[in-house]
Each structure stands twice: as structure tokens, then as C-alpha cells.
Amino acid sequence: AILLTQSPSSLSASVGDRVTITCRASQAINTALAWYQQKAGKAPKLLIYDSSNLESGVPSRFSGSGSGTDFTLSISSLDPEDFATYYCQHFNAFPQTFGPGTKVEI
Amino acid sequence: EVQLVESGGDLVQPGGSLRLSCAASGFTFSRYSMNWVRQVPGEGLECLSYISSSGRTIYYADSVKGRFTISRDNAKNSVYLQMDSLRAEDTGIYYCARERTRDAFDVWGQGTMVTVSS
């Protein structure tokens, strides 16, 4: 199975900061990577698909990039509603494993 | 409104069985592959099982292979997860999720809690 690692595991930031989260795959997955946001007590919400495509309705301050094994999720200017946990997930093969998550805290 | 609603979560003893259901509405269910995802509260997400739109292709994570069975009824717009030989480590929130053409889980249910404990 393809393993995904994320860094950092958590970070502290302030409203207005630029935040970057990285996701690394154990083998090349082309651009078959999605990013999700999860808030406490809620289901994950899709942000980015196919590495860099913004899901409809997601604010443009979110962006994704990367291919092969290295990927990034960036938030250009952190909003109070962005404090949450972020997960990457690959779609190269089953199981479509998730990364361990990055918690963005104040 | 596009929606997935899970049900069937409960407290069950180790070795017991449980059947989860996920009812879909607001979209053409038969066109989409579906997945079950588990999350231990406070921890990460684990893909458990996949079923193609027709039901002909099925995958399981190693952690549940041989114990869990995924199925779907396109006439009832529902996907199911039969869980047998349950273990304490199966405790968690179970989500069903719609898969959009091999690139994302774009619709999620609210989750149903399964607790395996004596």
C-alpha cells in the first residue's frame, strides 16, 4: 500500500498568516491526490482534487500543487474558520490511504 | 440536496456483528462508486472498503478483509457494510463517502458511531 506522510503534524498560526502543509507519498502517484479539511465533530470536506484543482465553493485562498511524490496545500491568508485538521489522500490505487493529518491551531 | 445518511451504529460486544447502512439522495446513486471510511475519535482516517457503481468491483483494507462485507442496492439508493467478528479496534466513527471518478471523495455522510466493548 502507498503510504502518505504529512508535515508538520501540527502548527500554530495567526489570522492572516500564509500556511503551507506538505504531503509525501511512498511512491509516485502522478497527480492523484486530494486534500480535505475536517473540523471537530464533522465529516471531512473536500478542498482540492487532482493535486491542484479547487473544489467548487472552496475559497480561492486554498491552493494545491505537486506531482509524483511531493505535494503541498497552501492557505494564502488564514481565516478564523480555517483552524482545523487537514488530510491528504491518494487515488493511485486501493486502498486510497490518507495522510495522518496536520492540525492548524491558533 | 445531495446527501448521504448513515445508520446502524451501536454498542456491540467483541465477536458480534453489525450492519451499517448509508442512504443516498439528491443524485443518481447508480453512477457512483462508494466507500466506507473509519475514524477512531481523535485520530486519522482509514479507507475500509470500496464498491464500484455496478457492484462488480469490491476492495477491502487488510484490517477488515474476511470480516466485513460491502454491498449496494441501486434500486434503494443505499450502500451497506456488514461487519462480523468485531474487535475492540473496530471502534470508531464510520462514514460513507461518494467517490467522484477516481479523484476525490466529494460527498460524505455525517457518520455513525460503532463501539465494540464488553
XYZ file of C-alpha atoms in Angstrom:
224
model
C 0.000 0.000 0.000
C 1.073 3.537 -0.694
C 1.926 5.439 2.484
C 1.412 9.168 2.867
C 3.277 11.312 5.360
C 2.380 14.877 6.259
C 4.422 17.637 7.792
C 4.146 19.290 10.107
C 1.811 17.209 12.276
C 0.595 20.436 13.835
C 1.273 24.117 13.552
C 0.357 27.306 15.320
C -0.551 30.278 13.187
C -2.378 33.572 13.311
C -5.208 35.011 11.267
C -3.734 36.399 8.060
C -0.700 34.104 8.030
C 0.285 32.085 4.970
C 0.321 28.374 5.795
C 1.874 25.522 3.841
C 1.355 21.809 4.552
C 3.292 19.100 2.751
C 2.294 15.557 1.857
C 4.771 12.967 0.635
C 3.854 9.652 -0.992
C 5.935 6.487 -0.629
C 5.844 6.043 -4.400
C 4.959 8.203 -7.382
C 1.227 8.850 -7.754
C 1.258 11.348 -10.631
C -1.279 13.992 -9.533
C -3.782 11.603 -7.939
C -4.019 13.460 -4.625
C -6.842 15.199 -2.796
C -6.903 17.444 0.270
C -9.633 17.614 2.911
C -10.441 19.842 5.851
C -12.015 18.386 8.963
C -13.412 20.318 11.891
C -14.156 18.749 15.256
C -17.259 16.578 15.199
C -17.758 16.966 11.463
C -17.111 14.865 8.383
C -14.156 15.776 6.162
C -14.759 18.357 3.448
C -13.105 18.165 0.041
C -10.875 21.157 -0.761
C -8.569 20.139 -3.620
C -8.652 17.246 -6.100
C -6.163 16.004 -8.674
C -3.405 17.807 -6.746
C -4.260 21.363 -7.777
C -7.932 21.662 -8.699
C -10.057 23.718 -6.338
C -13.370 22.105 -5.472
C -16.407 24.193 -6.295
C -17.352 26.527 -3.464
C -13.970 26.376 -1.726
C -12.380 29.803 -1.130
C -9.584 30.758 -3.509
C -7.157 31.266 -0.619
C -6.711 27.481 -0.742
C -4.369 26.076 -3.388
C -2.597 22.812 -4.073
C 0.417 21.778 -6.095
C 2.744 18.907 -6.756
C 3.126 15.688 -8.680
C 4.947 12.424 -8.286
C 5.702 12.082 -4.586
C 5.680 15.618 -3.186
C 2.606 17.784 -2.719
C 1.656 20.957 -0.904
C -1.526 22.587 0.336
C -1.293 26.314 0.874
C -3.620 28.773 2.548
C -2.671 32.250 1.395
C -4.198 34.193 4.287
C -5.534 32.231 7.215
C -9.146 32.927 8.119
C -10.611 32.148 11.586
C -12.717 29.380 10.020
C -9.600 27.636 8.677
C -8.472 26.347 12.054
C -8.986 22.624 11.541
C -7.184 19.395 10.666
C -6.101 18.830 7.063
C -5.647 15.437 5.405
C -4.203 14.396 2.074
C -5.429 11.235 0.282
C -4.109 9.459 -2.785
C -6.152 7.869 -5.573
C -3.432 5.923 -7.315
C -4.711 2.502 -6.202
C -6.797 0.877 -3.485
C -6.546 1.404 -0.575
C -6.778 5.142 -1.125
C -4.884 5.879 2.065
C -4.986 9.157 3.930
C -2.103 11.018 5.435
C -2.003 11.261 9.244
C -3.260 14.837 9.256
C -1.989 18.311 10.091
C -3.732 20.259 12.824
C -3.739 24.012 12.297
C -4.165 25.794 15.609
C -4.166 29.364 16.791
C -29.737 18.429 -1.904
C -27.019 15.854 -2.340
C -26.889 13.853 0.874
C -25.611 10.663 2.475
C -27.094 9.462 5.766
C -25.523 6.594 7.688
C -27.325 4.494 10.267
C -26.863 1.303 12.230
C -24.074 2.237 14.589
C -24.386 0.794 18.072
C -22.615 -0.709 21.075
C -21.742 -4.344 20.362
C -19.740 -6.996 22.185
C -16.455 -8.320 20.798
C -17.162 -11.094 18.321
C -20.540 -9.630 17.483
C -21.980 -8.331 14.230
C -23.463 -5.099 12.992
C -24.832 -3.860 9.674
C -24.361 -0.256 8.684
C -26.498 1.429 6.061
C -25.934 4.565 4.031
C -28.885 6.139 2.236
C -28.166 8.447 -0.683
C -30.382 11.182 -2.052
C -30.168 14.112 -4.431
C -28.031 12.420 -7.091
C -28.049 9.421 -9.420
C -26.654 6.877 -6.983
C -26.110 4.137 -9.558
C -23.482 6.243 -11.351
C -21.080 6.489 -8.429
C -18.624 4.259 -6.639
C -18.975 4.332 -2.870
C -16.628 3.884 0.054
C -16.666 3.290 3.793
C -14.121 5.203 5.889
C -13.425 4.744 9.599
C -12.104 7.238 12.104
C -11.165 6.498 15.675
C -12.231 9.619 17.600
C -9.296 11.987 17.800
C -7.299 10.039 15.224
C -6.921 9.792 11.446
C -8.991 8.427 8.581
C -8.847 4.868 7.257
C -10.362 3.667 3.980
C -12.070 0.358 4.719
C -13.928 -0.698 1.615
C -14.811 0.327 -1.941
C -17.613 -0.763 -4.239
C -17.939 0.248 -7.871
C -21.120 1.763 -9.282
C -22.299 -1.601 -10.602
C -21.184 -3.515 -7.524
C -18.934 -5.746 -9.587
C -15.632 -4.412 -8.197
C -15.000 -4.500 -4.475
C -11.923 -3.835 -2.366
C -11.217 -4.173 1.350
C -8.479 -2.896 3.599
C -6.358 -5.658 5.097
C -7.629 -4.695 8.555
C -11.182 -5.792 7.719
C -10.729 -8.329 4.920
C -12.631 -11.523 5.669
C -14.721 -9.882 8.383
C -16.531 -7.010 6.642
C -18.698 -7.179 3.526
C -19.712 -4.201 1.421
C -22.783 -4.292 -0.799
C -25.164 -1.910 -2.513
C -28.739 -1.787 -3.748
C -29.029 0.742 -6.544
C -32.807 0.405 -6.546
C -32.843 1.567 -2.935
C -30.031 4.133 -3.345
C -28.156 2.521 -0.499
C -24.789 1.027 0.352
C -24.193 -1.307 3.258
C -21.361 -2.585 5.425
C -21.871 -5.920 7.137
C -19.383 -6.176 9.994
C -18.756 -9.569 11.591
C -16.270 -10.811 14.192
C -15.991 -7.316 15.558
C -12.972 -6.359 17.642
C -12.293 -3.550 20.087
C -10.084 -1.911 17.474
C -13.080 -1.603 15.142
C -14.472 1.067 17.450
C -14.857 4.354 15.647
C -16.972 6.639 13.539
C -17.942 5.086 10.217
C -18.510 7.372 7.258
C -19.809 6.531 3.831
C -18.398 8.669 1.039
C -19.161 9.151 -2.636
C -16.201 8.760 -4.950
C -16.060 11.027 -7.945
C -14.310 9.409 -10.884
C -11.189 8.252 -9.035
C -10.131 11.688 -7.918
C -11.863 12.536 -4.647
C -14.471 11.685 -2.041
C -16.721 14.637 -2.743
C -19.760 13.851 -0.586
C -19.630 12.452 2.954
C -22.276 11.358 5.400
C -22.401 12.608 8.969
C -21.011 9.338 10.322
C -22.339 6.650 12.629
C -20.585 5.536 15.814
C -19.658 1.918 16.403
C -18.412 0.881 19.825
C -17.073 -2.620 20.368
C -16.818 -3.326 24.052
C -17.910 -5.862 26.637
